[in-house]
JSON list of C-alpha atoms in Angstrom, two decimals:
[
{"chain": "A", "resi": 19, "resn": "MET", "atom": "CA", "xyz": [47.49, -94.12, 80.86]},
{"chain": "A", "resi": 20, "resn": "SER", "atom": "CA", "xyz": [45.28, -91.43, 82.39]},
{"chain": "A", "resi": 21, "resn": "GLU", "atom": "CA", "xyz": [46.10, -89.51, 85.55]},
{"chain": "A", "resi": 22, "resn": "LYS", "atom": "CA", "xyz": [43.32, -91.38, 87.40]},
{"chain": "A", "resi": 23, "resn": "THR", "atom": "CA", "xyz": [44.90, -94.78, 86.68]},
{"chain": "A", "resi": 24, "resn": "MET", "atom": "CA", "xyz": [48.45, -93.68, 87.54]},
{"chain": "A", "resi": 25, "resn": "THR", "atom": "CA", "xyz": [49.32, -95.46, 90.78]},
{"chain": "A", "resi": 26, "resn": "PRO", "atom": "CA", "xyz": [52.17, -94.40, 93.12]},
{"chain": "A", "resi": 27, "resn": "ALA", "atom": "CA", "xyz": [54.18, -97.34, 91.77]},
{"chain": "A", "resi": 28, "resn": "HIS", "atom": "CA", "xyz": [53.70, -96.12, 88.19]},
{"chain": "A", "resi": 29, "resn": "ILE", "atom": "CA", "xyz": [54.68, -92.56, 89.11]},
{"chain": "A", "resi": 30, "resn": "PHE", "atom": "CA", "xyz": [57.73, -93.82, 90.99]},
{"chain": "A", "resi": 31, "resn": "ARG", "atom": "CA", "xyz": [58.89, -95.93, 88.04]},
{"chain": "A", "resi": 32, "resn": "VAL", "atom": "CA", "xyz": [58.34, -93.12, 85.55]},
{"chain": "A", "resi": 33, "resn": "ALA", "atom": "CA", "xyz": [60.28, -90.73, 87.79]},
{"chain": "A", "resi": 34, "resn": "LEU", "atom": "CA", "xyz": [63.24, -93.10, 88.08]},
{"chain": "A", "resi": 35, "resn": "LEU", "atom": "CA", "xyz": [63.15, -93.98, 84.38]},
{"chain": "A", "resi": 36, "resn": "SER", "atom": "CA", "xyz": [63.21, -90.33, 83.35]},
{"chain": "A", "resi": 37, "resn": "GLN", "atom": "CA", "xyz": [66.08, -89.63, 85.74]},
{"chain": "A", "resi": 38, "resn": "GLY", "atom": "CA", "xyz": [67.96, -92.62, 84.35]},
{"chain": "A", "resi": 39, "resn": "VAL", "atom": "CA", "xyz": [67.60, -91.26, 80.82]},
{"chain": "A", "resi": 40, "resn": "ILE", "atom": "CA", "xyz": [68.85, -87.85, 81.94]},
{"chain": "A", "resi": 41, "resn": "LEU", "atom": "CA", "xyz": [71.83, -89.46, 83.67]},
{"chain": "A", "resi": 42, "resn": "LEU", "atom": "CA", "xyz": [72.73, -91.49, 80.57]},
{"chain": "A", "resi": 43, "resn": "LEU", "atom": "CA", "xyz": [72.55, -88.37, 78.37]},
{"chain": "A", "resi": 44, "resn": "GLY", "atom": "CA", "xyz": [74.82, -86.49, 80.76]},
{"chain": "A", "resi": 45, "resn": "LEU", "atom": "CA", "xyz": [77.37, -89.30, 80.92]},
{"chain": "A", "resi": 46, "resn": "LEU", "atom": "CA", "xyz": [77.24, -89.69, 77.14]},
{"chain": "A", "resi": 47, "resn": "GLY", "atom": "CA", "xyz": [77.90, -85.98, 76.69]},
{"chain": "A", "resi": 48, "resn": "LEU", "atom": "CA", "xyz": [80.82, -86.06, 79.10]},
{"chain": "A", "resi": 49, "resn": "TRP", "atom": "CA", "xyz": [82.27, -89.05, 77.24]},
{"chain": "A", "resi": 50, "resn": "LEU", "atom": "CA", "xyz": [81.80, -87.79, 73.67]},
{"chain": "A", "resi": 51, "resn": "LEU", "atom": "CA", "xyz": [82.59, -84.09, 74.02]},
{"chain": "A", "resi": 52, "resn": "THR", "atom": "CA", "xyz": [85.90, -82.57, 75.08]},
{"chain": "A", "resi": 53, "resn": "PHE", "atom": "CA", "xyz": [85.77, -79.57, 77.41]},
{"chain": "A", "resi": 54, "resn": "GLU", "atom": "CA", "xyz": [87.11, -78.47, 80.77]},
{"chain": "A", "resi": 55, "resn": "LEU", "atom": "CA", "xyz": [85.11, -79.05, 83.92]},
{"chain": "A", "resi": 56, "resn": "PRO", "atom": "CA", "xyz": [85.47, -76.46, 86.69]},
{"chain": "A", "resi": 57, "resn": "LEU", "atom": "CA", "xyz": [87.67, -77.62, 89.55]},
{"chain": "A", "resi": 58, "resn": "PRO", "atom": "CA", "xyz": [86.47, -77.21, 93.15]},
{"chain": "A", "resi": 59, "resn": "ARG", "atom": "CA", "xyz": [87.67, -73.93, 94.62]},
{"chain": "A", "resi": 60, "resn": "GLY", "atom": "CA", "xyz": [88.43, -74.69, 98.22]},
{"chain": "A", "resi": 61, "resn": "SER", "atom": "CA", "xyz": [87.27, -77.56, 100.40]},
{"chain": "A", "resi": 62, "resn": "GLU", "atom": "CA", "xyz": [84.57, -79.91, 99.07]},
{"chain": "A", "resi": 63, "resn": "VAL", "atom": "CA", "xyz": [83.44, -80.42, 102.68]},
{"chain": "A", "resi": 64, "resn": "THR", "atom": "CA", "xyz": [82.77, -76.69, 102.91]},
{"chain": "A", "resi": 65, "resn": "TRP", "atom": "CA", "xyz": [80.79, -76.66, 99.68]},
{"chain": "A", "resi": 66, "resn": "VAL", "atom": "CA", "xyz": [78.76, -79.73, 100.64]},
{"chain": "A", "resi": 67, "resn": "PHE", "atom": "CA", "xyz": [77.84, -78.03, 103.92]},
{"chain": "A", "resi": 68, "resn": "THR", "atom": "CA", "xyz": [77.06, -74.81, 102.06]},
{"chain": "A", "resi": 69, "resn": "GLY", "atom": "CA", "xyz": [74.89, -76.74, 99.60]},
{"chain": "A", "resi": 70, "resn": "ALA", "atom": "CA", "xyz": [72.98, -78.33, 102.48]},
{"chain": "A", "resi": 71, "resn": "VAL", "atom": "CA", "xyz": [72.38, -74.94, 104.12]},
{"chain": "A", "resi": 72, "resn": "ALA", "atom": "CA", "xyz": [71.33, -73.47, 100.76]},
{"chain": "A", "resi": 73, "resn": "GLY", "atom": "CA", "xyz": [68.91, -76.35, 100.16]},
{"chain": "A", "resi": 74, "resn": "VAL", "atom": "CA", "xyz": [67.19, -75.76, 103.50]},
{"chain": "A", "resi": 75, "resn": "ALA", "atom": "CA", "xyz": [67.22, -71.97, 103.08]},
{"chain": "A", "resi": 76, "resn": "THR", "atom": "CA", "xyz": [65.78, -71.93, 99.57]},
{"chain": "A", "resi": 77, "resn": "TYR", "atom": "CA", "xyz": [63.02, -74.33, 100.54]},
{"chain": "A", "resi": 78, "resn": "ALA", "atom": "CA", "xyz": [62.23, -72.28, 103.65]},
{"chain": "A", "resi": 79, "resn": "LEU", "atom": "CA", "xyz": [61.90, -69.25, 101.37]},
{"chain": "A", "resi": 80, "resn": "ALA", "atom": "CA", "xyz": [59.61, -71.23, 99.05]},
{"chain": "A", "resi": 81, "resn": "VAL", "atom": "CA", "xyz": [57.36, -72.17, 102.00]},
{"chain": "A", "resi": 82, "resn": "PHE", "atom": "CA", "xyz": [57.31, -68.55, 103.20]},
{"chain": "A", "resi": 83, "resn": "LEU", "atom": "CA", "xyz": [56.24, -67.32, 99.75]},
{"chain": "A", "resi": 84, "resn": "THR", "atom": "CA", "xyz": [53.63, -70.06, 99.45]},
{"chain": "A", "resi": 85, "resn": "ARG", "atom": "CA", "xyz": [52.05, -69.03, 102.76]},
{"chain": "A", "resi": 86, "resn": "LEU", "atom": "CA", "xyz": [51.85, -65.35, 101.81]},
{"chain": "A", "resi": 87, "resn": "PRO", "atom": "CA", "xyz": [48.44, -63.73, 101.31]},
{"chain": "A", "resi": 88, "resn": "GLY", "atom": "CA", "xyz": [47.78, -62.19, 97.94]},
{"chain": "A", "resi": 89, "resn": "THR", "atom": "CA", "xyz": [48.20, -63.28, 94.35]},
{"chain": "A", "resi": 90, "resn": "LEU", "atom": "CA", "xyz": [51.67, -64.83, 94.57]},
{"chain": "A", "resi": 91, "resn": "GLY", "atom": "CA", "xyz": [50.86, -66.98, 97.59]},
{"chain": "A", "resi": 92, "resn": "ALA", "atom": "CA", "xyz": [47.53, -68.08, 96.11]},
{"chain": "A", "resi": 93, "resn": "SER", "atom": "CA", "xyz": [49.21, -69.01, 92.81]},
{"chain": "A", "resi": 94, "resn": "LEU", "atom": "CA", "xyz": [51.89, -71.04, 94.59]},
{"chain": "A", "resi": 95, "resn": "ARG", "atom": "CA", "xyz": [49.26, -72.82, 96.67]},
{"chain": "A", "resi": 96, "resn": "ARG", "atom": "CA", "xyz": [47.34, -73.73, 93.52]},
{"chain": "A", "resi": 97, "resn": "LEU", "atom": "CA", "xyz": [50.57, -75.14, 92.12]},
{"chain": "A", "resi": 98, "resn": "CYS", "atom": "CA", "xyz": [51.01, -77.23, 95.28]},
{"chain": "A", "resi": 99, "resn": "VAL", "atom": "CA", "xyz": [47.44, -78.50, 94.95]},
{"chain": "A", "resi": 100, "resn": "MET", "atom": "CA", "xyz": [48.25, -79.59, 91.39]},
{"chain": "A", "resi": 101, "resn": "LEU", "atom": "CA", "xyz": [51.47, -81.38, 92.40]},
{"chain": "A", "resi": 102, "resn": "HIS", "atom": "CA", "xyz": [50.28, -82.90, 95.69]},
{"chain": "A", "resi": 103, "resn": "PRO", "atom": "CA", "xyz": [48.45, -85.93, 94.20]},
{"chain": "A", "resi": 104, "resn": "LEU", "atom": "CA", "xyz": [51.62, -87.06, 92.42]},
{"chain": "A", "resi": 105, "resn": "PHE", "atom": "CA", "xyz": [53.42, -87.71, 95.69]},
{"chain": "A", "resi": 106, "resn": "ALA", "atom": "CA", "xyz": [50.61, -88.07, 98.25]},
{"chain": "A", "resi": 107, "resn": "ASP", "atom": "CA", "xyz": [51.01, -91.84, 98.60]},
{"chain": "A", "resi": 108, "resn": "PHE", "atom": "CA", "xyz": [54.82, -91.95, 98.47]},
{"chain": "A", "resi": 109, "resn": "SER", "atom": "CA", "xyz": [56.59, -93.51, 101.45]},
{"chain": "A", "resi": 110, "resn": "TRP", "atom": "CA", "xyz": [59.63, -91.76, 102.93]},
{"chain": "A", "resi": 111, "resn": "PRO", "atom": "CA", "xyz": [62.04, -94.26, 101.27]},
{"chain": "A", "resi": 112, "resn": "LYS", "atom": "CA", "xyz": [60.47, -93.49, 97.86]},
{"chain": "A", "resi": 113, "resn": "ILE", "atom": "CA", "xyz": [60.63, -89.76, 98.53]},
{"chain": "A", "resi": 114, "resn": "ALA", "atom": "CA", "xyz": [64.32, -90.07, 99.44]},
{"chain": "A", "resi": 115, "resn": "VAL", "atom": "CA", "xyz": [65.12, -92.15, 96.35]},
{"chain": "A", "resi": 116, "resn": "VAL", "atom": "CA", "xyz": [63.35, -89.76, 93.96]},
{"chain": "A", "resi": 117, "resn": "ALA", "atom": "CA", "xyz": [65.01, -86.72, 95.57]},
{"chain": "A", "resi": 118, "resn": "ALA", "atom": "CA", "xyz": [68.47, -88.31, 95.45]},
{"chain": "A", "resi": 119, "resn": "ALA", "atom": "CA", "xyz": [67.96, -89.38, 91.83]},
{"chain": "A", "resi": 120, "resn": "ALA", "atom": "CA", "xyz": [66.92, -85.86, 90.84]},
{"chain": "A", "resi": 121, "resn": "GLY", "atom": "CA", "xyz": [69.88, -84.30, 92.63]},
{"chain": "A", "resi": 122, "resn": "ILE", "atom": "CA", "xyz": [72.42, -86.64, 91.08]},
{"chain": "A", "resi": 123, "resn": "CYS", "atom": "CA", "xyz": [71.03, -87.18, 87.58]},
{"chain": "A", "resi": 124, "resn": "GLU", "atom": "CA", "xyz": [69.79, -83.67, 86.83]},
{"chain": "A", "resi": 125, "resn": "GLU", "atom": "CA", "xyz": [72.88, -81.95, 88.18]},
{"chain": "A", "resi": 126, "resn": "LEU", "atom": "CA", "xyz": [75.21, -84.24, 86.24]},
{"chain": "A", "resi": 127, "resn": "PHE", "atom": "CA", "xyz": [73.34, -83.44, 83.06]},
{"chain": "A", "resi": 128, "resn": "PHE", "atom": "CA", "xyz": [72.33, -79.78, 83.40]},
{"chain": "A", "resi": 129, "resn": "ARG", "atom": "CA", "xyz": [75.23, -78.34, 85.40]},
{"chain": "A", "resi": 130, "resn": "VAL", "atom": "CA", "xyz": [78.23, -80.68, 85.11]},
{"chain": "A", "resi": 131, "resn": "PHE", "atom": "CA", "xyz": [77.75, -81.51, 81.43]},
{"chain": "A", "resi": 132, "resn": "LEU", "atom": "CA", "xyz": [75.43, -79.05, 79.66]},
{"chain": "A", "resi": 133, "resn": "GLN", "atom": "CA", "xyz": [76.28, -75.84, 81.49]},
{"chain": "A", "resi": 134, "resn": "SER", "atom": "CA", "xyz": [80.02, -76.53, 81.47]},
{"chain": "A", "resi": 135, "resn": "TRP", "atom": "CA", "xyz": [79.97, -77.39, 77.76]},
{"chain": "A", "resi": 136, "resn": "LEU", "atom": "CA", "xyz": [77.89, -74.33, 76.82]},
{"chain": "A", "resi": 137, "resn": "MET", "atom": "CA", "xyz": [80.04, -72.04, 78.94]},
{"chain": "A", "resi": 138, "resn": "GLU", "atom": "CA", "xyz": [83.15, -73.17, 77.10]},
{"chain": "A", "resi": 139, "resn": "THR", "atom": "CA", "xyz": [81.64, -73.24, 73.59]},
{"chain": "A", "resi": 140, "resn": "VAL", "atom": "CA", "xyz": [79.44, -70.11, 73.77]},
{"chain": "A", "resi": 141, "resn": "SER", "atom": "CA", "xyz": [80.06, -67.91, 76.82]},
{"chain": "A", "resi": 142, "resn": "PRO", "atom": "CA", "xyz": [79.80, -68.29, 80.62]},
{"chain": "A", "resi": 143, "resn": "LEU", "atom": "CA", "xyz": [76.66, -66.18, 81.01]},
{"chain": "A", "resi": 144, "resn": "TRP", "atom": "CA", "xyz": [74.85, -67.66, 78.01]},
{"chain": "A", "resi": 145, "resn": "GLY", "atom": "CA", "xyz": [75.84, -71.15, 79.14]},
{"chain": "A", "resi": 146, "resn": "LEU", "atom": "CA", "xyz": [74.41, -70.53, 82.59]},
{"chain": "A", "resi": 147, "resn": "PHE", "atom": "CA", "xyz": [71.20, -69.04, 81.19]},
{"chain": "A", "resi": 148, "resn": "ALA", "atom": "CA", "xyz": [70.62, -71.64, 78.46]},
{"chain": "A", "resi": 149, "resn": "ALA", "atom": "CA", "xyz": [71.18, -74.62, 80.76]},
{"chain": "A", "resi": 150, "resn": "SER", "atom": "CA", "xyz": [68.82, -73.07, 83.33]},
{"chain": "A", "resi": 151, "resn": "VAL", "atom": "CA", "xyz": [66.11, -72.47, 80.72]},
{"chain": "A", "resi": 152, "resn": "LEU", "atom": "CA", "xyz": [66.33, -76.08, 79.52]},
{"chain": "A", "resi": 153, "resn": "PHE", "atom": "CA", "xyz": [66.22, -77.23, 83.15]},
{"chain": "A", "resi": 154, "resn": "ALA", "atom": "CA", "xyz": [63.03, -75.20, 83.67]},
{"chain": "A", "resi": 155, "resn": "LEU", "atom": "CA", "xyz": [61.48, -76.51, 80.44]},
{"chain": "A", "resi": 156, "resn": "LEU", "atom": "CA", "xyz": [62.02, -80.09, 81.61]},
{"chain": "A", "resi": 157, "resn": "HIS", "atom": "CA", "xyz": [59.90, -79.28, 84.69]},
{"chain": "A", "resi": 158, "resn": "PHE", "atom": "CA", "xyz": [57.27, -77.23, 82.86]},
{"chain": "A", "resi": 159, "resn": "ALA", "atom": "CA", "xyz": [53.87, -77.66, 84.50]},
{"chain": "A", "resi": 160, "resn": "SER", "atom": "CA", "xyz": [52.71, -74.04, 84.34]},
{"chain": "A", "resi": 161, "resn": "VAL", "atom": "CA", "xyz": [54.20, -70.62, 83.63]},
{"chain": "A", "resi": 162, "resn": "LEU", "atom": "CA", "xyz": [54.64, -70.05, 87.36]},
{"chain": "A", "resi": 163, "resn": "TYR", "atom": "CA", "xyz": [56.38, -73.40, 87.87]},
{"chain": "A", "resi": 164, "resn": "PHE", "atom": "CA", "xyz": [58.62, -72.69, 84.89]},
{"chain": "A", "resi": 165, "resn": "THR", "atom": "CA", "xyz": [59.58, -69.33, 86.43]},
{"chain": "A", "resi": 166, "resn": "VAL", "atom": "CA", "xyz": [60.26, -70.83, 89.87]},
{"chain": "A", "resi": 167, "resn": "THR", "atom": "CA", "xyz": [62.34, -73.63, 88.37]},
{"chain": "A", "resi": 168, "resn": "LEU", "atom": "CA", "xyz": [64.25, -71.19, 86.15]},
{"chain": "A", "resi": 169, "resn": "ILE", "atom": "CA", "xyz": [65.23, -69.14, 89.21]},
{"chain": "A", "resi": 170, "resn": "MET", "atom": "CA", "xyz": [66.27, -72.32, 91.01]},
{"chain": "A", "resi": 171, "resn": "GLY", "atom": "CA", "xyz": [68.28, -73.42, 87.97]},
{"chain": "A", "resi": 172, "resn": "LEU", "atom": "CA", "xyz": [70.08, -70.09, 87.84]},
{"chain": "A", "resi": 173, "resn": "LEU", "atom": "CA", "xyz": [70.95, -70.35, 91.54]},
{"chain": "A", "resi": 174, "resn": "LEU", "atom": "CA", "xyz": [72.23, -73.91, 91.18]},
{"chain": "A", "resi": 175, "resn": "GLY", "atom": "CA", "xyz": [74.14, -73.00, 88.03]},
{"chain": "A", "resi": 176, "resn": "TRP", "atom": "CA", "xyz": [75.73, -69.97, 89.64]},
{"chain": "A", "resi": 177, "resn": "PHE", "atom": "CA", "xyz": [76.73, -72.08, 92.66]},
{"chain": "A", "resi": 178, "resn": "TYR", "atom": "CA", "xyz": [78.39, -74.73, 90.49]},
{"chain": "A", "resi": 179, "resn": "TRP", "atom": "CA", "xyz": [80.10, -72.10, 88.32]},
{"chain": "A", "resi": 180, "resn": "SER", "atom": "CA", "xyz": [81.44, -70.15, 91.30]},
{"chain": "A", "resi": 181, "resn": "THR", "atom": "CA", "xyz": [82.53, -73.11, 93.44]},
{"chain": "A", "resi": 182, "resn": "GLY", "atom": "CA", "xyz": [83.24, -75.89, 90.95]},
{"chain": "A", "resi": 183, "resn": "SER", "atom": "CA", "xyz": [81.69, -78.29, 93.47]},
{"chain": "A", "resi": 184, "resn": "MET", "atom": "CA", "xyz": [79.68, -81.08, 91.87]},
{"chain": "A", "resi": 185, "resn": "LEU", "atom": "CA", "xyz": [78.95, -82.61, 95.28]},
{"chain": "A", "resi": 186, "resn": "GLY", "atom": "CA", "xyz": [77.79, -79.28, 96.70]},
{"chain": "A", "resi": 187, "resn": "VAL", "atom": "CA", "xyz": [75.27, -78.62, 93.93]},
{"chain": "A", "resi": 188, "resn": "ILE", "atom": "CA", "xyz": [74.00, -82.22, 94.08]},
{"chain": "A", "resi": 189, "resn": "VAL", "atom": "CA", "xyz": [73.43, -81.90, 97.85]},
{"chain": "A", "resi": 190, "resn": "TRP", "atom": "CA", "xyz": [71.61, -78.57, 97.40]},
{"chain": "A", "resi": 191, "resn": "HIS", "atom": "CA", "xyz": [69.30, -79.94, 94.70]},
{"chain": "A", "resi": 192, "resn": "GLY", "atom": "CA", "xyz": [68.71, -83.30, 96.40]},
{"chain": "A", "resi": 193, "resn": "LEU", "atom": "CA", "xyz": [67.98, -81.82, 99.81]},
{"chain": "A", "resi": 194, "resn": "TYR", "atom": "CA", "xyz": [65.65, -79.19, 98.35]},
{"chain": "A", "resi": 195, "resn": "ASP", "atom": "CA", "xyz": [63.70, -81.92, 96.53]},
{"chain": "A", "resi": 196, "resn": "LEU", "atom": "CA", "xyz": [63.61, -84.09, 99.65]},
{"chain": "A", "resi": 197, "resn": "LEU", "atom": "CA", "xyz": [62.04, -81.25, 101.62]},
{"chain": "A", "resi": 198, "resn": "ALA", "atom": "CA", "xyz": [59.71, -80.21, 98.79]},
{"chain": "A", "resi": 199, "resn": "ILE", "atom": "CA", "xyz": [58.39, -83.69, 98.01]},
{"chain": "A", "resi": 200, "resn": "GLY", "atom": "CA", "xyz": [58.24, -84.67, 101.67]},
{"chain": "A", "resi": 201, "resn": "MET", "atom": "CA", "xyz": [56.23, -81.56, 102.54]},
{"chain": "A", "resi": 202, "resn": "LEU", "atom": "CA", "xyz": [53.86, -82.06, 99.61]},
{"chain": "A", "resi": 203, "resn": "ALA", "atom": "CA", "xyz": [53.36, -85.73, 100.43]},
{"chain": "A", "resi": 204, "resn": "ARG", "atom": "CA", "xyz": [53.19, -85.68, 104.23]},
{"chain": "A", "resi": 205, "resn": "TYR", "atom": "CA", "xyz": [52.52, -82.14, 105.44]},
{"chain": "A", "resi": 206, "resn": "PRO", "atom": "CA", "xyz": [50.51, -80.29, 102.77]},
{"chain": "A", "resi": 207, "resn": "HIS", "atom": "CA", "xyz": [48.61, -78.39, 105.47]},
{"chain": "A", "resi": 208, "resn": "LEU", "atom": "CA", "xyz": [51.85, -76.58, 106.35]},
{"chain": "A", "resi": 209, "resn": "LEU", "atom": "CA", "xyz": [51.80, -75.18, 102.82]},
{"chain": "A", "resi": 210, "resn": "GLY", "atom": "CA", "xyz": [48.26, -73.94, 103.30]},
{"chain": "A", "resi": 211, "resn": "ILE", "atom": "CA", "xyz": [46.57, -76.64, 101.22]},
{"chain": "A", "resi": 212, "resn": "LYS", "atom": "CA", "xyz": [44.18, -79.44, 102.15]},
{"chain": "A", "resi": 213, "resn": "PRO", "atom": "CA", "xyz": [45.34, -83.07, 102.25]},
{"chain": "A", "resi": 214, "resn": "GLN", "atom": "CA", "xyz": [44.60, -85.38, 99.34]},
{"chain": "A", "resi": 215, "resn": "ASN", "atom": "CA", "xyz": [41.55, -87.11, 100.80]},
{"chain": "A", "resi": 216, "resn": "THR", "atom": "CA", "xyz": [39.92, -83.75, 101.51]},
{"chain": "A", "resi": 217, "resn": "LEU", "atom": "CA", "xyz": [40.68, -82.55, 97.99]},
{"chain": "A", "resi": 218, "resn": "ARG", "atom": "CA", "xyz": [39.19, -85.70, 96.47]},
{"chain": "A", "resi": 219, "resn": "ALA", "atom": "CA", "xyz": [36.11, -85.55, 98.68]},
{"chain": "A", "resi": 220, "resn": "GLY", "atom": "CA", "xyz": [35.43, -82.07, 97.39]}
]
């Protein structure tokens, strides 16, 4: 199916199907392999709140960088132009479902299962790095997007490693995606790009 024939319903189903596969792989790994998961250090309520603040802060930083003049800002805006059509017709309920699915499924696989397993079987630093690289490869759309996602993966991985809070890292990831997809779909002009109908008309 070509990009032109991909409807919002198709994109939504593919997104949920891919997240379902990732979730099943994570649960399968947790069931089949024996290793220690980090325990929350301190209050989970604190870490959930911290994750929410971090989600808003990291997305605010992403918007700031995207609006910058110069090469970096222009490259990030081109990336937004490329991603905008995927979500342009999503309703807010669909945006929320996709963001929640990404936060839950990807964090259970990449941080709770893969990173924890690699940290115990190889080393903490290599486990953090390898899980983050694989996380970035899953989202590969360009070299720039790979780099941005790698940095995000390292931040999420470090947060989970240092706090042991599965809920906190899920909230961070899910809230970041909610803001990112919502902005791309509903307020692309705030990122410095033209809305979908203007892009298509050109």
